Coordinates of C-alpha atoms and ligand atoms in Angstrom, one line a residue:
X171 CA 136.3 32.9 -65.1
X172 CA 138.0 29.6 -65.9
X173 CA 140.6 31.6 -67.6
X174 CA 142.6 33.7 -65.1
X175 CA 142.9 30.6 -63.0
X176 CA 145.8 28.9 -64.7
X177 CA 147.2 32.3 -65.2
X178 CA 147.2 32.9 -61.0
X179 CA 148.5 29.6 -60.3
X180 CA 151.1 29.6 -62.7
X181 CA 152.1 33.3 -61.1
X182 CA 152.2 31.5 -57.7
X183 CA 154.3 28.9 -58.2
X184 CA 156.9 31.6 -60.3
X185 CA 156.6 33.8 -56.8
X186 CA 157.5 30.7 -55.0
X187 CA 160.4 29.5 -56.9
X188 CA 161.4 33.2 -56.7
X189 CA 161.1 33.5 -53.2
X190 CA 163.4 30.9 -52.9
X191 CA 166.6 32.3 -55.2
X192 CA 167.0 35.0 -52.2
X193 CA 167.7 33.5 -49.2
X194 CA 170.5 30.7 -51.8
X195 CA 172.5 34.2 -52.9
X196 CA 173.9 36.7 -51.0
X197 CA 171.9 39.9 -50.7
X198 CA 174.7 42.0 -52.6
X199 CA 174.5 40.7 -55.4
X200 CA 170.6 41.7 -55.8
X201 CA 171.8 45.4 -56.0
X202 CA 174.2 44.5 -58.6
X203 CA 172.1 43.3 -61.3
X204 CA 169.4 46.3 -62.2
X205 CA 167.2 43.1 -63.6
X206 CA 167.0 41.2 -60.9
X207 CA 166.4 44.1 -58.8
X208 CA 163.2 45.1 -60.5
X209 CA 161.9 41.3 -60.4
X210 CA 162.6 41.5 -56.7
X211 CA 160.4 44.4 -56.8
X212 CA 158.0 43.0 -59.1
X213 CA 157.7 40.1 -56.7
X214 CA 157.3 42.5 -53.6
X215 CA 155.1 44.3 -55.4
X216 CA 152.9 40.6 -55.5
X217 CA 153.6 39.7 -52.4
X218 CA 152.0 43.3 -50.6
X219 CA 149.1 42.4 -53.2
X220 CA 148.8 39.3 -51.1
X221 CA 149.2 40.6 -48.2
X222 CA 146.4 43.1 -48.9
X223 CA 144.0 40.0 -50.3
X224 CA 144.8 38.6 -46.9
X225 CA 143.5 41.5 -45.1
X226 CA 141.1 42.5 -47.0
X227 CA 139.3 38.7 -46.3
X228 CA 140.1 38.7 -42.4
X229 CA 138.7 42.3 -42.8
X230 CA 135.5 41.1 -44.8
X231 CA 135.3 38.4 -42.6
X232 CA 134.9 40.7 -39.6
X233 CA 133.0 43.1 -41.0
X234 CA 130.7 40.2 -41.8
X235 CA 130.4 38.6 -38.5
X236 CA 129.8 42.0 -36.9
X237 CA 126.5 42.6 -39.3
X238 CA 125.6 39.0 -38.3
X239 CA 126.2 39.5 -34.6
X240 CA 123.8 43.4 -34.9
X241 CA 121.3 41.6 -37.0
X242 CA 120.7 39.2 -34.4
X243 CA 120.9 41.6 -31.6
X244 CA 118.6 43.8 -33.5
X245 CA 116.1 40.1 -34.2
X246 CA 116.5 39.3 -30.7
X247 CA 115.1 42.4 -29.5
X248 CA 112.6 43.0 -31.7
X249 CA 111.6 39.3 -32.2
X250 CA 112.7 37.0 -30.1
X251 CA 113.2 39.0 -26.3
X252 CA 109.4 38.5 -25.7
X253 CA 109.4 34.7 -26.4
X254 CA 112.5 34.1 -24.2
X255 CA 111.0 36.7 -21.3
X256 CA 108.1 34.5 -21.9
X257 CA 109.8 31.1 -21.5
X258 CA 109.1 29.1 -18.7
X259 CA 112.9 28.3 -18.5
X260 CA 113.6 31.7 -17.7
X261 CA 114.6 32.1 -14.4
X262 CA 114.8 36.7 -15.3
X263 CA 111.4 36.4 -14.8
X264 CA 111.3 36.8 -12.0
X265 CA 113.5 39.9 -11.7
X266 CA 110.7 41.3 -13.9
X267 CA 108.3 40.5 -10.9
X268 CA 110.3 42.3 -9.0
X269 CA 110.3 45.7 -10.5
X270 CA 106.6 45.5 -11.9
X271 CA 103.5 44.8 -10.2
X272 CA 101.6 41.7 -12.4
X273 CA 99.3 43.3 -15.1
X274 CA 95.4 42.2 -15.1
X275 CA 93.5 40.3 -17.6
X276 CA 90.7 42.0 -18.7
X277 CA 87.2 40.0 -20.5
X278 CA 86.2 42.3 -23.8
X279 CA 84.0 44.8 -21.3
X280 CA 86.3 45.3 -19.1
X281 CA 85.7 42.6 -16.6
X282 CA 88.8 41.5 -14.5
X283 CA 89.5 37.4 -14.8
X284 CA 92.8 37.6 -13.5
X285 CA 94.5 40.8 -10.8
X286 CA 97.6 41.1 -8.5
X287 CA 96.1 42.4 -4.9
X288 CA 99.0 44.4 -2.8
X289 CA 98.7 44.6 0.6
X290 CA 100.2 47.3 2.7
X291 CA 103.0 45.7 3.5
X292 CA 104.0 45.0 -0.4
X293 CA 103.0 41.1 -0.4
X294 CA 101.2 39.8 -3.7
X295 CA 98.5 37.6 -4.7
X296 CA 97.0 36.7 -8.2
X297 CA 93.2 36.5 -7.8
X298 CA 91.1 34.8 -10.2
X299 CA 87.5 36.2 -9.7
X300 CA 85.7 33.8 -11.6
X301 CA 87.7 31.1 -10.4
X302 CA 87.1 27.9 -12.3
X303 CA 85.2 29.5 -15.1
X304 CA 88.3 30.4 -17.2
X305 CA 90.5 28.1 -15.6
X306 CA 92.2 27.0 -19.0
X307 CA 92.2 30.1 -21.1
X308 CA 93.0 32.5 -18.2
X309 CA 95.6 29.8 -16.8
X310 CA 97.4 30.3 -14.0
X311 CA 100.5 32.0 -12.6
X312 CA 102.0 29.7 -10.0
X313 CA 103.3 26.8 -10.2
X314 CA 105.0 27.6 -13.7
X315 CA 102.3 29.5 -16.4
X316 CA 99.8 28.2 -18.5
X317 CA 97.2 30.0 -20.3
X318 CA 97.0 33.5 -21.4
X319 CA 99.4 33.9 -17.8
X320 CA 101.8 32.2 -19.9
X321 CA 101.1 33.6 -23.6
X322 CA 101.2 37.4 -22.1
X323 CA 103.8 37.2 -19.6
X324 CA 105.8 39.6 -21.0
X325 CA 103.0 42.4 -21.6
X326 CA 101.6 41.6 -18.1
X327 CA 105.5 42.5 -16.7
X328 CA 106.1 45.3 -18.4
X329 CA 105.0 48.8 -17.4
X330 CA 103.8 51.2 -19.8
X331 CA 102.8 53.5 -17.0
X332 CA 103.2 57.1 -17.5
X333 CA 107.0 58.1 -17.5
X334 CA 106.7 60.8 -14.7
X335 CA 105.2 58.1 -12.7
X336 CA 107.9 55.2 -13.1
X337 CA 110.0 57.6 -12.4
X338 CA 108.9 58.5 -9.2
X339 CA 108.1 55.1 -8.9
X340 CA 112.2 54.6 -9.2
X341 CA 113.1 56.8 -6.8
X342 CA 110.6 56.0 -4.0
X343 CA 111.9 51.7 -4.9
X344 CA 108.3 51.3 -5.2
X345 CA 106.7 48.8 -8.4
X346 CA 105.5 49.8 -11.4
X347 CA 102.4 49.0 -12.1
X348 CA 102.0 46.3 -14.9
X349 CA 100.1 46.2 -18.5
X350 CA 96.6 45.1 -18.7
X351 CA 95.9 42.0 -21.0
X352 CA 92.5 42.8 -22.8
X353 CA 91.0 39.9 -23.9
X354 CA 88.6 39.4 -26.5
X355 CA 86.8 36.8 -24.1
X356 CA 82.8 37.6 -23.5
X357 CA 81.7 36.8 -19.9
X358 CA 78.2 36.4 -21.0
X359 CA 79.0 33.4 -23.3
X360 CA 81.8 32.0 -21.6
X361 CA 79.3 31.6 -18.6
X362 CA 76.7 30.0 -20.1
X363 CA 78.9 27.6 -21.6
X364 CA 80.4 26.9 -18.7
X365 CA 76.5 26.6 -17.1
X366 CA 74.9 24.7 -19.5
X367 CA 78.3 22.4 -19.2
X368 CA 77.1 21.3 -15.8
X369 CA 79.0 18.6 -14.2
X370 CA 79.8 17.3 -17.7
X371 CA 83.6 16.7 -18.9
X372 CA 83.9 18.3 -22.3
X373 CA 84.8 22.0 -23.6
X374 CA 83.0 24.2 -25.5
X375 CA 84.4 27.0 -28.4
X376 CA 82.7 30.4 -29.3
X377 CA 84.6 32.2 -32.0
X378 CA 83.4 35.5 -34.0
X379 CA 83.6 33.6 -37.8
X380 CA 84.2 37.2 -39.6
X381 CA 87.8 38.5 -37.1
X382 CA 88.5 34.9 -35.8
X383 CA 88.3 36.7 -32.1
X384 CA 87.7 33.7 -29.7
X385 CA 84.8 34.9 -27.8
X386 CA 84.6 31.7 -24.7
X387 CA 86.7 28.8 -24.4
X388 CA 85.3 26.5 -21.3
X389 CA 87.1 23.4 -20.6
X390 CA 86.1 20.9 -18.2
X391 CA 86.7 19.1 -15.7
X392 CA 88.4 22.4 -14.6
X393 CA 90.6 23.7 -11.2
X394 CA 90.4 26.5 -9.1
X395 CA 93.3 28.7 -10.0
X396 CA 93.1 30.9 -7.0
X397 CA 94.4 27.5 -5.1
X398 CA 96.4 25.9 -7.3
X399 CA 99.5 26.0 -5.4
X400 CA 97.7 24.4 -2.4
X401 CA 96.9 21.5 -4.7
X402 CA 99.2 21.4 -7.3
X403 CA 100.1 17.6 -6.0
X404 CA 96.2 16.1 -6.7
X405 CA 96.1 18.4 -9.8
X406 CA 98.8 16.9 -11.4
X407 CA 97.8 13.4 -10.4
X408 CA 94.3 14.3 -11.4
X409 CA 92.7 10.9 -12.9
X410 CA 90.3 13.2 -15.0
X411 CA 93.6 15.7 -16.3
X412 CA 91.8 18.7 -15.0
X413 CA 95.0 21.0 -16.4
X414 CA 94.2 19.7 -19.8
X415 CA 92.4 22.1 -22.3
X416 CA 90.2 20.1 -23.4
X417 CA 89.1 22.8 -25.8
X418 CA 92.6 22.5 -27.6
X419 CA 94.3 19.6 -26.2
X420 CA 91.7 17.3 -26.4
X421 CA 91.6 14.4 -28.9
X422 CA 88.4 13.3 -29.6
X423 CA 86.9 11.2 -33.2
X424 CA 84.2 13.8 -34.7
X425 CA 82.1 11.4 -35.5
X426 CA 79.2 13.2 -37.8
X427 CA 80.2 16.4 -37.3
X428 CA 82.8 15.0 -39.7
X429 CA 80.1 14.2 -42.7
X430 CA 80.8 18.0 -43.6
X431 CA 84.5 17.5 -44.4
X432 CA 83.0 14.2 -46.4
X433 CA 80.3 16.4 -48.2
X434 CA 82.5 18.6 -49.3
X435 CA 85.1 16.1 -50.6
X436 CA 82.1 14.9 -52.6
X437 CA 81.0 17.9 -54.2
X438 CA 84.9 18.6 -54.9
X439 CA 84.9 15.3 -56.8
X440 CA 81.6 15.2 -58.4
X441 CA 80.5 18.1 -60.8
X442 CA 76.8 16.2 -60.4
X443 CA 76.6 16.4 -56.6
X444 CA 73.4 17.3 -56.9
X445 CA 72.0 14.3 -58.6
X446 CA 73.8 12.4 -55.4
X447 CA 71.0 9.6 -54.5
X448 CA 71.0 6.6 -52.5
X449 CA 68.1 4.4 -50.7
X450 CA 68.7 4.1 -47.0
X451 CA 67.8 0.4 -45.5
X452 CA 68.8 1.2 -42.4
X453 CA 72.3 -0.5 -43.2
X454 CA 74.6 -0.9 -45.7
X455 CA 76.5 -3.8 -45.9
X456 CA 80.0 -4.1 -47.8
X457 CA 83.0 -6.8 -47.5
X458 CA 81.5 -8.2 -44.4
X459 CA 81.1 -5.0 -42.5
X460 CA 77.8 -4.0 -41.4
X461 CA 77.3 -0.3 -40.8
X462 CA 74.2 0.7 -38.9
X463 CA 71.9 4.1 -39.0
X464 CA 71.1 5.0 -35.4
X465 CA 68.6 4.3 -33.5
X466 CA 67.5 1.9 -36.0
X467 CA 66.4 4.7 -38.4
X468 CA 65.6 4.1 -42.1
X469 CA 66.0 7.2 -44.0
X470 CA 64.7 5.9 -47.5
X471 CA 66.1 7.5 -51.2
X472 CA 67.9 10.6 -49.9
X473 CA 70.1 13.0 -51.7
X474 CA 73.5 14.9 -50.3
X475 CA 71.1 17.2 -48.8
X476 CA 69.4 15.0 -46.6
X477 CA 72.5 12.6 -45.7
X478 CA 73.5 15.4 -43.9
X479 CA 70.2 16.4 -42.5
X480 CA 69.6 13.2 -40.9
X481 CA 73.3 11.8 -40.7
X482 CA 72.6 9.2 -42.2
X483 CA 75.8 6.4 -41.9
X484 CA 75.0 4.2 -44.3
X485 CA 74.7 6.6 -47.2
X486 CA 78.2 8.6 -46.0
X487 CA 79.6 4.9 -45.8
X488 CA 78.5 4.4 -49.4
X489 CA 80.1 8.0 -50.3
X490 CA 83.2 6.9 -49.0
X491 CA 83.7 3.7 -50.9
X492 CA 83.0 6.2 -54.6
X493 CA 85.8 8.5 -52.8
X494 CA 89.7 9.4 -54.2
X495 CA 91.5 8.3 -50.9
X496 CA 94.4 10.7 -52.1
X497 CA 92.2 13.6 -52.9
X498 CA 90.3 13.3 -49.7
X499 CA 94.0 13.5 -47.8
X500 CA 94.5 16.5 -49.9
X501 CA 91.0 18.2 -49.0
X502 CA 91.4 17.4 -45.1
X503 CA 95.2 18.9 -45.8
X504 CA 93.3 22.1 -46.7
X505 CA 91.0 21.5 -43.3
X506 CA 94.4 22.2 -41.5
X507 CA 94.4 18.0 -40.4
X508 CA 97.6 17.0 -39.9
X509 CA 99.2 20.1 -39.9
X510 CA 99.9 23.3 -37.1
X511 CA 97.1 25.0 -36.4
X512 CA 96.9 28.5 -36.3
X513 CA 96.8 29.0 -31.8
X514 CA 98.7 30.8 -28.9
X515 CA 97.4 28.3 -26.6
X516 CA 98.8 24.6 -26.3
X517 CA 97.3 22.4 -29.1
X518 CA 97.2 19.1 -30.0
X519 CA 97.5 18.3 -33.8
X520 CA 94.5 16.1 -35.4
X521 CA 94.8 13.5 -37.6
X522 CA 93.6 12.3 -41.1
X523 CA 95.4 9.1 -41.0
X524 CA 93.4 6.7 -43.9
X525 CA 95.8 5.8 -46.8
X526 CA 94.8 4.3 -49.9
X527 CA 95.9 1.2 -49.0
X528 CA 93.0 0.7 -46.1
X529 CA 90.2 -1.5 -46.2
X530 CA 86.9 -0.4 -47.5
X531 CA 85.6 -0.7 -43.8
X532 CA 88.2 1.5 -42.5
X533 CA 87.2 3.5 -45.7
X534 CA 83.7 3.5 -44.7
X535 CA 84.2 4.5 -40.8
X536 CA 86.3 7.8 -41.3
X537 CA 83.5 8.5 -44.1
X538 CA 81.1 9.1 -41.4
X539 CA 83.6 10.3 -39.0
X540 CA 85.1 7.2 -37.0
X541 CA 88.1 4.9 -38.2
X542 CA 91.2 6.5 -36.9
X543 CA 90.3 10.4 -37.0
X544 CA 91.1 12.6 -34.2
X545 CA 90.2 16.2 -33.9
X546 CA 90.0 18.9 -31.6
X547 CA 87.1 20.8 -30.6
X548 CA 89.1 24.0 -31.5
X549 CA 90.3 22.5 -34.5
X550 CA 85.8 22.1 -35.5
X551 CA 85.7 25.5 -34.7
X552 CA 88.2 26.8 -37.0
X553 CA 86.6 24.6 -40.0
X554 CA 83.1 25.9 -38.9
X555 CA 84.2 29.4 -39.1
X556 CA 85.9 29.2 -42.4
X557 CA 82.5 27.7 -43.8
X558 CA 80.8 30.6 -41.8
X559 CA 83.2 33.0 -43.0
X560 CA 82.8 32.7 -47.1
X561 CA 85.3 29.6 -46.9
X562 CA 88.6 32.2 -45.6
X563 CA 89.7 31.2 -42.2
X564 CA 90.8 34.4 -39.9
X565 CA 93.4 34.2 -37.8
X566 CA 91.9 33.5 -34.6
X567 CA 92.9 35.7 -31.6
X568 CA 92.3 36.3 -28.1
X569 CA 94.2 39.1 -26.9
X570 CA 91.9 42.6 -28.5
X571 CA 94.9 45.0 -26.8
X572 CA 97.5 45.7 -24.2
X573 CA 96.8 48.8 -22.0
X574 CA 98.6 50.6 -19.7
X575 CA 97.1 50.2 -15.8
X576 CA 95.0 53.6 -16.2
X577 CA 93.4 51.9 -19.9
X578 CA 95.5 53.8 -22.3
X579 CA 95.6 51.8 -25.2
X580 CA 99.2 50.4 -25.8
X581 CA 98.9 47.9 -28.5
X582 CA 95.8 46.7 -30.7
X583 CA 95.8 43.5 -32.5
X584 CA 93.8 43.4 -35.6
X585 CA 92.0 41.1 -38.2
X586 CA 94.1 39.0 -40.6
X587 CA 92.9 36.2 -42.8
X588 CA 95.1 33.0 -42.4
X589 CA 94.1 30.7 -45.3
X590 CA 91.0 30.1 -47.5
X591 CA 90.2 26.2 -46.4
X592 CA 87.7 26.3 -49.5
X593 CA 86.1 28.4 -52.2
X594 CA 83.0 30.9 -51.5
X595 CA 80.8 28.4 -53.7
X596 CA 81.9 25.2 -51.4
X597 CA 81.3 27.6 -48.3
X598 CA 78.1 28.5 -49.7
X599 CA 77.1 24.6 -50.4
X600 CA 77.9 23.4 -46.9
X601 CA 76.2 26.5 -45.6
X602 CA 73.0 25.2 -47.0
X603 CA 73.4 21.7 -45.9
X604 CA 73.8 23.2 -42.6
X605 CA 70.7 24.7 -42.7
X606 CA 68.8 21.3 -43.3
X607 CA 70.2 19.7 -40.2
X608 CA 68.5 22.6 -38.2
X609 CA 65.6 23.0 -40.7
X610 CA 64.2 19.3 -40.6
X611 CA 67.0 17.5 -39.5
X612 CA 69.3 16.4 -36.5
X613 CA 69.2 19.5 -34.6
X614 CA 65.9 20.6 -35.4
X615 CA 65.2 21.6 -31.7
X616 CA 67.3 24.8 -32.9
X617 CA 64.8 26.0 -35.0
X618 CA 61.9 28.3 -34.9
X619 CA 64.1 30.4 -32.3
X620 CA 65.0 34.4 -33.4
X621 CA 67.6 33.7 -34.8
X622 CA 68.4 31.0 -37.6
X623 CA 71.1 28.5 -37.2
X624 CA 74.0 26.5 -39.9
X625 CA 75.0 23.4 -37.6
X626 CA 76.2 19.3 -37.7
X627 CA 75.3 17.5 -34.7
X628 CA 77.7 14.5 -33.9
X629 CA 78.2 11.1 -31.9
X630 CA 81.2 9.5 -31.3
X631 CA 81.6 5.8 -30.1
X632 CA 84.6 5.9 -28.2
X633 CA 84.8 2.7 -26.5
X634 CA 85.5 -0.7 -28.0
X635 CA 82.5 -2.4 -27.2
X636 CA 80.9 0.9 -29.1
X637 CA 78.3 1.5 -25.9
X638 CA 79.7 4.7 -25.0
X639 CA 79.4 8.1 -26.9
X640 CA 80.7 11.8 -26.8
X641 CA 78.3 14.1 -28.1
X642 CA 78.8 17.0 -30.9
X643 CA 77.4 20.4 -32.4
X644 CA 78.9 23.0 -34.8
X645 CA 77.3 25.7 -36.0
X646 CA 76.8 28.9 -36.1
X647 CA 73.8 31.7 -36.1
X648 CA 72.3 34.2 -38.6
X649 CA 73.0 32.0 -41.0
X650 CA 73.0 34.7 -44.0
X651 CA 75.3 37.1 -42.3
X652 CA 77.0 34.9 -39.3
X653 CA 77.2 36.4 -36.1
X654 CA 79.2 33.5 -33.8
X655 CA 80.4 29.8 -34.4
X656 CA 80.0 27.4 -31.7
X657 CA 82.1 23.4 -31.2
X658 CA 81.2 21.8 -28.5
X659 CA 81.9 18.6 -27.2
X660 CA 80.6 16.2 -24.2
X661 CA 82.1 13.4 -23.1
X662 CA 80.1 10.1 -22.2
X663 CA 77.2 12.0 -23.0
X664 CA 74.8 9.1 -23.1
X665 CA 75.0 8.3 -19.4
X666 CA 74.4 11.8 -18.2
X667 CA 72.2 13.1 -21.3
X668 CA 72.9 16.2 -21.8
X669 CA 73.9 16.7 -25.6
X670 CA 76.2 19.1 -27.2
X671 CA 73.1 20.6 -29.5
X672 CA 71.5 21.6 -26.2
X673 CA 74.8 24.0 -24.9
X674 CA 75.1 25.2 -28.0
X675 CA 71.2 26.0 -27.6
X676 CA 71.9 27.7 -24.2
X677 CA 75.0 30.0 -25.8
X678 CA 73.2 31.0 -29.0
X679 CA 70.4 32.0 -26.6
X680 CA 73.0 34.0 -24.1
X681 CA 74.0 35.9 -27.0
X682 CA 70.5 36.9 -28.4
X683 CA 68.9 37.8 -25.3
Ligands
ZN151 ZN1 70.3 6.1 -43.1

């Protein structure tokens, strides 16, 4: 390459020089002299060649621009129409509504949670029929979108009603009638969640470990959506943010439910795990910080096992002091902290945030799930069903399939892995620990039932004079070949007593029955 160069510009600056000699002598005397004659065509000759280059780069150019200008067309039809139709901003909704009759959203048998009545005379309203129930997931379709009313907007507008039908439908001006949003939702469990909820503020998750299908997702305090319009004003200016899904938007610390993630940073750093010992006083003390067992328990010499089984602080707080702070932000990378999560829903993002330059008593509080984590209740449900699941996290989903009005199937979403959050063998080891906390542990009240149970129970201080507590349980049942995961979470759970183990009690038992 660097050798034609010199050669081109040299050539140019001839042409120039030539071009020049022209327009100085009179055109006669070109014809005259044979040489000079064939150089002028020489240098035509060059000039054309130029003049071709030129065109041949405007022509590239446009060629170019018109592939990028299809390409896009082509993206924005086939990927990017359904978020714009979707968009809130997007006042063509609307025209939508106006040629298609809203779509309903179906529970995984068939049960409607969300459907447009018509009256006679052509006025529409959405009906929610289990009103507050699925207030988050279902959402609501007035007073902008949220919720699976926002996610499936554009399937819900868009008819895929037989073609004779539309267009008779055209001709008489009368709607089409929308899609049908099947949901992957089970009425059974999402009820007794929201039941054994009671008058609590919390949310509860159920997921299906081996597809990642949510199965409930109960948020509360909760809204009517059949009257959201009405209110809109106090919702908004709700003091306990009843629009918030809790399930997904809610920051809460894990507290012990969190000893997992620390479990299985130990076992990733210590081949001996096994041989893990430590004599619980009751407290450990380290640097001037004081970390207490509850309720004044002394666990005695107990191995990894039974750290977990009892949740015991002051041996988790003695496991985080022997802990690779860098590794540990590594292994809570892999939990998806930090990071997007895989959701159609609105999320918040949780956060890992101890660096190794904290102090051992920050080191010591996240150990055994307090210092400066957040997580969602969502988020515990994803790391409970990649433990469930082998260690691979699938990628959750709650809409099964679009149908048309009459239930012809339309679209179908299927199973996908999204990452592995940790080997089969580490999947394996928490699995066990699990089992202890149910077995002779923490949430021993879920044994002896039908069916067996893998869990963590959890409290959280959450106030800075440490008095108040949220309450936690993951898990999931049939342990050897898991059928559902369950997070729950309940606010201030102390002063109204009802703990997290006890819903996830009342699902388990909704879904054996
Ligand atoms: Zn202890």
């Amino acid at each position: 390459m660097p050798k034609p160069r010199p050669a081109q510009k040299e050539s140019s600056q001839r042409s120039k020089a030539a071009d020049k000699k022209p327009v100085s002598k009179a055109p006669a005397k070109k014809k005259a002299d044979p040489k000079s004659a064939a150089k002028m065509a020489k240098q035509e000759k060059k000039k054309n060649k130029k003049v071709n280059k030129e065109f041949a780069r405007v022509t590239y150019l446009f060629v170019t621009l018109f592939l990028v200008m299809m390409g896009y067309l082509i993206y924005f039809n086939v990927v990017r129409s359904k978020d714009i139709i979707n968009s809130a901003y997007n006042t063509r909704q609307d025209t939508f509504a106006d040629r298609v009759v809203r779509g309903s959203i179906l529970d995984k048998d068939g049960n409607e949670l969300a459907r447009t009545n018509v009256t006679e005379d052509g006025s529409e309203t959405r009906e929610y029929p289990y009103g507050n129930m699925y207030a988050h997931v279902v959402g609501y379709a007035s007073n902008g979108k949220s919720g699976l009313e926002s996610v499936e907007n554009f399937n819900l507008l868009t008819s895929n009603a037989f073609i004779l039908e539309r267009m008779k439908n055209e001709l008489q001006d009368k709607k089409n009638q929308g899609d049908n949003v099947v949901t992957t939702l089970s009425t059974r469990l999402q009820e007794a969640a929201y039941n054994a909820l009671g008058d609590n503020k919390g949310a509860a998750v159920v997921m299906q470990p081996s597809t990642g299908k949510i199965l409930a997702m109960v948020s509360k305090s909760d809204f009517n959506p059949n009257t959201v319009e009405e209110n809109w004003d106090s919702l908004i200016n709700s003091e306990d943010s009843v629009l918030l899904n809790r399930a997904t938007q809610g920051l809460y610390a894990p507290g012990s439910t969190f000893k997992v993630v620390t479990s299985l940073e130990y076992i990733r750093e210590n081949a001996n795990y096994a041989d893990y010992s430590y004599n619980c006083t009751g407290s450990i003390e380290h640097q001037g910080t004081t970390i207490n067992c509850s309720n004044q328990s002394v666990h005695g010499q107990v191995n990894l096992e039974e750290s977990l089984a009892y949740s015991c602080n002051a041996s988790f707080s003695n496991i985080g002091l022997q802990l690779d702070i860098s590794k540990f932000q590594d292994t809570t990378k892999d939990l998806l902290f930090d990071t997007k999560l895989p959701s159609v829903l609105l999320y918040n993002q949780s956060s890992f945030s101890l660096s190794s330059s904290d102090a051992d008593a920050e080191v010591m509080m996240t150990a055994m799930g307090q210092g400066k984590l957040q997580v969602s209740p969502y988020h515990m449900a994803l790391i409970t069903a990649a433990i469930a699941n082998g260690g691979t996290l699938m990628k959750p989903y709650l809409v099964d399939s679009i149908t048309n009005y009459s239930g012809t199937r339309i679209d179908k979403n299927m199973p996908e892995s999204y990452k592995e959050l940790m080997t089969s063998a580490e999947a394996a080891q928490l699995t066990k620990y699990m089992q202890a906390v149910t077995d002779y542990g923490t949430a021993s009240s879920l044994s002896g039932k039908g069916y067996t149970v893998a869990g963590k129970t959890g409290t959280a201080e959450y106030s800075s004079d440490k008095s108040k507590h949220h309450s936690w349980f993951i898990g999931f049942t049939n342990v050897d070949n898991p059928d559902i995961v369950i997070s729950v979470v309940v606010e201030n759970a102390d002063q109204t007593g009802t703990s997290a183990t006890y819903i996830a009690g009342k699902v388990f038992d909704a879904y054996y029955n």
